[in-house]
Short mmCIF file of C-alpha atoms in Angstrom, two decimals:
data_model
loop_
_atom_site.label_atom_id
_atom_site.label_comp_id
_atom_site.label_asym_id
_atom_site.label_seq_id
_atom_site.Cartn_x
_atom_site.Cartn_y
_atom_site.Cartn_z
CA UNK A 1 3.34 -87.45 -25.66
CA UNK A 2 0.71 -90.06 -24.87
CA UNK A 3 -1.58 -88.60 -27.52
CA UNK A 4 1.20 -88.74 -30.12
CA UNK A 5 1.94 -92.34 -29.18
CA UNK A 6 -1.74 -93.29 -29.44
CA UNK A 7 -2.08 -91.62 -32.83
CA UNK A 8 1.06 -93.29 -34.16
CA UNK A 9 -0.11 -96.69 -32.88
CA UNK A 10 -3.44 -96.21 -34.66
CA UNK A 11 -1.66 -95.38 -37.92
CA UNK A 12 -2.69 -91.73 -37.94
CA UNK A 13 -0.41 -89.72 -40.21
CA UNK A 14 0.76 -86.12 -40.00
CA UNK A 15 -0.43 -84.88 -36.62
CA UNK A 16 0.42 -81.24 -35.91
CA UNK A 17 2.57 -80.12 -32.98
CA UNK A 18 1.89 -76.42 -32.38
CA UNK A 19 4.47 -74.38 -30.47
CA UNK A 20 4.33 -70.68 -29.59
CA UNK A 21 7.92 -69.43 -29.71
CA UNK A 22 9.04 -67.60 -26.55
CA UNK A 23 12.37 -66.55 -25.12
CA UNK A 24 12.27 -69.69 -22.95
CA UNK A 25 11.83 -72.29 -25.71
CA UNK A 26 13.46 -70.68 -28.76
CA UNK A 27 16.60 -72.70 -27.98
CA UNK A 28 14.65 -75.97 -28.19
CA UNK A 29 13.63 -75.83 -31.84
CA UNK A 30 15.82 -78.79 -32.80
CA UNK A 31 14.20 -80.86 -30.07
CA UNK A 32 10.70 -79.88 -31.21
CA UNK A 33 11.57 -80.81 -34.80
CA UNK A 34 13.07 -84.14 -33.69
CA UNK A 35 9.90 -84.89 -31.72
CA UNK A 36 7.74 -84.19 -34.77
CA UNK A 37 9.97 -86.33 -37.00
CA UNK A 38 9.91 -89.16 -34.47
CA UNK A 39 6.13 -89.44 -34.73
CA UNK A 40 5.79 -88.56 -38.41
CA UNK A 41 4.12 -85.31 -37.36
CA UNK A 42 4.44 -81.74 -38.62
CA UNK A 43 5.84 -78.96 -36.45
CA UNK A 44 3.97 -75.66 -36.48
CA UNK A 45 5.67 -72.60 -35.01
CA UNK A 46 3.63 -69.54 -34.09
CA UNK A 47 4.71 -66.07 -33.08
CA UNK A 48 3.85 -64.83 -29.59
CA UNK A 49 1.61 -61.82 -30.20
CA UNK A 50 0.41 -59.35 -27.55
CA UNK A 51 -3.23 -60.35 -27.97
CA UNK A 52 -5.53 -62.54 -25.92
CA UNK A 53 -3.70 -63.91 -22.90
CA UNK A 54 -0.47 -63.14 -24.74
CA UNK A 55 -1.04 -59.46 -23.97
CA UNK A 56 -0.36 -60.13 -20.30
CA UNK A 57 2.95 -61.93 -20.86
CA UNK A 58 4.33 -60.45 -24.06
CA UNK A 59 6.76 -58.05 -22.39
CA UNK A 60 8.34 -60.91 -20.44
CA UNK A 61 8.15 -63.74 -22.97
CA UNK A 62 8.67 -62.41 -26.50
CA UNK A 63 12.10 -63.40 -27.91
CA UNK A 64 14.97 -60.97 -27.56
CA UNK A 65 16.67 -59.39 -30.60
CA UNK A 66 19.45 -62.00 -30.51
CA UNK A 67 16.89 -64.80 -30.24
CA UNK A 68 14.94 -63.38 -33.18
CA UNK A 69 18.11 -63.65 -35.27
CA UNK A 70 18.71 -67.21 -34.06
CA UNK A 71 15.10 -68.08 -34.93
CA UNK A 72 15.53 -66.65 -38.43
CA UNK A 73 18.75 -68.61 -38.99
CA UNK A 74 17.08 -71.81 -37.80
CA UNK A 75 14.09 -71.34 -40.09
CA UNK A 76 16.39 -70.75 -43.09
CA UNK A 77 18.28 -73.97 -42.41
CA UNK A 78 15.56 -76.24 -41.02
CA UNK A 79 12.29 -74.50 -41.87
CA UNK A 80 11.29 -76.52 -44.91
CA UNK A 81 8.30 -78.59 -43.88
CA UNK A 82 7.77 -76.51 -40.71
CA UNK A 83 4.48 -74.62 -40.76
CA UNK A 84 4.69 -70.93 -39.82
CA UNK A 85 1.73 -69.29 -41.61
CA UNK A 86 2.32 -65.55 -41.53
CA UNK A 87 4.00 -65.58 -38.11
CA UNK A 88 7.58 -64.58 -38.91
CA UNK A 89 7.59 -62.52 -42.10
CA UNK A 90 8.86 -59.57 -40.04
CA UNK A 91 12.19 -61.42 -39.84
CA UNK A 92 12.65 -61.55 -43.62
CA UNK A 93 14.62 -58.31 -43.48
CA UNK A 94 17.57 -60.35 -42.22
CA UNK A 95 18.09 -61.74 -45.72
CA UNK A 96 16.42 -64.34 -47.88
CA UNK A 97 12.66 -64.93 -47.59
CA UNK A 98 11.52 -67.54 -45.12
CA UNK A 99 9.32 -70.55 -45.88
CA UNK A 100 5.69 -69.53 -45.45
CA UNK A 101 3.43 -66.70 -46.54
CA UNK A 102 5.96 -63.88 -46.04
CA UNK A 103 3.28 -61.21 -45.69
CA UNK A 104 0.38 -60.41 -43.39
CA UNK A 105 -2.53 -62.62 -44.42
CA UNK A 106 -5.20 -60.58 -42.61
CA UNK A 107 -8.16 -60.04 -44.91
CA UNK A 108 -6.15 -61.44 -47.81
CA UNK A 109 -5.97 -65.19 -47.21
CA UNK A 110 -7.17 -65.49 -43.59
CA UNK A 111 -9.80 -64.11 -41.28
CA UNK A 112 -11.63 -65.23 -38.15
CA UNK A 113 -15.32 -65.92 -37.59
CA UNK A 114 -16.32 -65.80 -33.93
CA UNK A 115 -19.16 -67.83 -32.34
CA UNK A 116 -21.78 -65.12 -33.02
CA UNK A 117 -20.83 -64.74 -36.70
CA UNK A 118 -18.65 -61.63 -36.51
CA UNK A 119 -15.84 -61.67 -39.06
CA UNK A 120 -12.45 -60.24 -38.07
CA UNK A 121 -9.50 -59.64 -40.35
CA UNK A 122 -7.10 -61.54 -38.12
CA UNK A 123 -7.40 -64.24 -35.44
CA UNK A 124 -5.03 -62.17 -33.29
CA UNK A 125 -6.93 -58.89 -33.67
CA UNK A 126 -10.29 -59.39 -31.96
CA UNK A 127 -11.20 -55.71 -31.70
CA UNK A 128 -13.74 -53.36 -33.29
CA UNK A 129 -10.93 -51.80 -35.35
CA UNK A 130 -10.65 -55.06 -37.29
CA UNK A 131 -14.31 -56.08 -37.49
CA UNK A 132 -15.32 -56.57 -41.12
CA UNK A 133 -18.98 -57.58 -40.73
CA UNK A 134 -21.22 -60.43 -39.70
CA UNK A 135 -22.02 -63.51 -41.78
CA UNK A 136 -25.62 -63.60 -40.48
CA UNK A 137 -26.41 -60.41 -42.36
CA UNK A 138 -27.70 -60.38 -45.93
CA UNK A 139 -25.13 -61.76 -48.31
CA UNK A 140 -23.43 -63.91 -45.67
CA UNK A 141 -19.74 -64.52 -45.55
CA UNK A 142 -19.29 -64.13 -49.30
CA UNK A 143 -20.42 -60.51 -49.13
CA UNK A 144 -18.21 -59.74 -46.12
CA UNK A 145 -15.16 -61.33 -47.75
CA UNK A 146 -15.66 -59.64 -51.12
CA UNK A 147 -17.16 -56.27 -50.19
CA UNK A 148 -15.97 -55.34 -46.70
CA UNK A 149 -14.40 -51.87 -46.70
CA UNK A 150 -11.82 -53.12 -44.20
CA UNK A 151 -10.79 -56.07 -46.35
CA UNK A 152 -10.62 -53.91 -49.47
CA UNK A 153 -8.35 -51.50 -47.64
CA UNK A 154 -6.07 -54.28 -46.40
CA UNK A 155 -5.77 -55.63 -49.96
CA UNK A 156 -4.65 -52.32 -51.44
CA UNK A 157 -0.93 -51.69 -51.89
CA UNK A 158 0.41 -50.31 -48.63
CA UNK A 159 2.43 -47.08 -48.53
CA UNK A 160 4.72 -48.23 -45.73
CA UNK A 161 4.11 -45.18 -43.57
CA UNK A 162 7.08 -44.39 -41.38
CA UNK A 163 8.77 -47.60 -42.59
CA UNK A 164 8.68 -46.64 -46.26
CA UNK A 165 12.26 -45.38 -46.34
CA UNK A 166 13.68 -48.41 -44.54
CA UNK A 167 15.82 -50.64 -46.74
CA UNK A 168 14.09 -53.71 -45.29
CA UNK A 169 10.49 -52.64 -45.91
CA UNK A 170 10.05 -54.63 -49.13
CA UNK A 171 10.97 -57.76 -47.16
CA UNK A 172 9.24 -57.31 -43.81
CA UNK A 173 6.33 -55.14 -45.11
CA UNK A 174 6.09 -53.28 -41.84
CA UNK A 175 5.38 -56.35 -39.73
CA UNK A 176 2.31 -57.57 -37.87
CA UNK A 177 -0.63 -55.18 -37.47
CA UNK A 178 -1.93 -57.03 -34.40
CA UNK A 179 1.46 -56.82 -32.69
CA UNK A 180 1.60 -53.10 -33.40
CA UNK A 181 -1.98 -52.36 -32.41
CA UNK A 182 -1.92 -54.14 -29.05
CA UNK A 183 1.43 -52.64 -28.05
CA UNK A 184 0.08 -49.15 -28.73
CA UNK A 185 2.12 -48.51 -31.88
CA UNK A 186 0.64 -46.93 -35.04
CA UNK A 187 -0.39 -49.35 -37.78
CA UNK A 188 1.78 -47.49 -40.28
CA UNK A 189 4.79 -47.72 -37.95
CA UNK A 190 7.38 -50.41 -37.25
CA UNK A 191 6.70 -53.83 -35.81
CA UNK A 192 7.53 -53.92 -32.05
CA UNK A 193 10.07 -56.65 -32.89
CA UNK A 194 11.56 -54.80 -35.88
CA UNK A 195 14.94 -56.34 -36.67
CA UNK A 196 16.55 -52.89 -37.08
CA UNK A 197 15.42 -51.79 -33.64
CA UNK A 198 12.89 -49.18 -34.71
CA UNK A 199 10.14 -51.02 -32.86
CA UNK A 200 12.10 -50.93 -29.62
CA UNK A 201 12.59 -47.18 -30.08
CA UNK A 202 8.88 -46.70 -30.76
CA UNK A 203 7.94 -48.68 -27.66
CA UNK A 204 10.26 -46.56 -25.55
CA UNK A 205 8.65 -43.40 -26.93
CA UNK A 206 5.07 -44.37 -26.11
CA UNK A 207 2.94 -42.23 -23.85
CA UNK A 208 3.38 -43.91 -20.48
CA UNK A 209 -0.08 -42.73 -19.43
CA UNK A 210 -1.85 -44.15 -22.47
CA UNK A 211 -4.09 -47.20 -21.99
CA UNK A 212 -3.17 -49.98 -24.37
CA UNK A 213 -6.04 -51.46 -26.39
CA UNK A 214 -7.24 -54.86 -25.26
CA UNK A 215 -8.96 -57.65 -27.19
CA UNK A 216 -12.68 -57.17 -26.67
CA UNK A 217 -14.80 -59.31 -24.35
CA UNK A 218 -17.07 -62.30 -24.52
CA UNK A 219 -17.88 -63.35 -28.09
CA UNK A 220 -19.91 -66.43 -27.27
CA UNK A 221 -23.28 -64.78 -26.52
CA UNK A 222 -25.20 -62.79 -29.08
CA UNK A 223 -26.90 -60.63 -26.43
CA UNK A 224 -23.75 -59.62 -24.57
CA UNK A 225 -22.07 -56.26 -25.14
CA UNK A 226 -18.46 -56.47 -26.17
CA UNK A 227 -16.07 -55.33 -23.53
CA UNK A 228 -18.69 -55.72 -20.78
CA UNK A 229 -19.86 -58.58 -18.62
CA UNK A 230 -22.88 -60.39 -20.09
CA UNK A 231 -26.28 -59.60 -18.64
CA UNK A 232 -27.69 -62.21 -16.22
CA UNK A 233 -30.24 -63.31 -18.80
CA UNK A 234 -27.78 -63.33 -21.69
CA UNK A 235 -26.34 -66.74 -21.03
CA UNK A 236 -23.70 -66.30 -18.37
CA UNK A 237 -20.75 -68.71 -18.52
CA UNK A 238 -21.42 -72.05 -16.87
CA UNK A 239 -18.74 -73.01 -14.39
CA UNK A 240 -17.94 -76.70 -14.66
CA UNK A 241 -16.43 -78.64 -11.80
CA UNK A 242 -14.69 -81.94 -12.33
CA UNK A 243 -15.06 -84.55 -9.62
CA UNK A 244 -13.31 -87.88 -9.20
CA UNK A 245 -12.04 -89.25 -12.49
CA UNK A 246 -13.57 -92.63 -13.30
CA UNK A 247 -11.22 -95.56 -13.69
CA UNK A 248 -11.81 -96.55 -17.27
CA UNK A 249 -9.87 -97.54 -20.33
CA UNK A 250 -10.12 -94.22 -22.10
CA UNK A 251 -8.13 -92.60 -19.29
CA UNK A 252 -5.14 -94.44 -20.70
CA UNK A 253 -5.96 -94.45 -24.40
CA UNK A 254 -8.45 -92.35 -26.31
CA UNK A 255 -8.67 -95.17 -28.85
CA UNK A 256 -9.97 -97.86 -26.48
CA UNK A 257 -12.96 -99.57 -28.05
CA UNK A 258 -12.52 -97.85 -31.41
CA UNK A 259 -13.26 -100.22 -34.28
CA UNK A 260 -11.42 -99.34 -37.48
CA UNK A 261 -12.87 -100.79 -40.65
CA UNK A 262 -10.73 -101.56 -43.68
CA UNK A 263 -11.87 -100.34 -47.05
CA UNK A 264 -10.97 -101.96 -50.30
#
């Protein structure tokens, strides 16, 4: 709140307020939108996916089926001007398309480049299955983006797999590949939050002894091996301790001392 107040006071326009939707805050969407409007900011809503730290809390925090419907209805009514990216296209089977991309953008319009130059199809799918290449190799990013076998495959028309016969497939397009992958569901199967309930059935039918895939390890050191702790000489993480906070102006306002020049 203090940051929003400081930005507004400085005349900064269109800050972004990013909210991950969970079963605990899905009923507060009006309040989030009012907060954004109050400060002339833009609200961005993101789906909770079972990747990263979200993998540890997804079972407990992802919205229920009734909450998914309430979220869809809210986005239809109030979603204009609310950023969602490709977070909620799996809800489009409820009816009319939602504001936003309305399809998985992985390898089509988005990707992720990690600190060592590896290019992944999706920011929520940091795993060897979705590694397209490395921009430090010959040809750089342009070659990875245009010629990666993974990206070419993602850009081909999809068959729909087990969802092909579902009446909602043309709308939801089978849902999020990262959500499926990290919950142990097949990529050609239903989204774990499928509005028809097929995802819930698929989750219930999983092999209880199977080990779910996890996002792979440290991506900040070129010499480390993914999924393993870095070697002692490979640049181990530096643990930072914070002592007594100094009493200074910038503790109260990040803009203290900032000189803004006016241009003609």
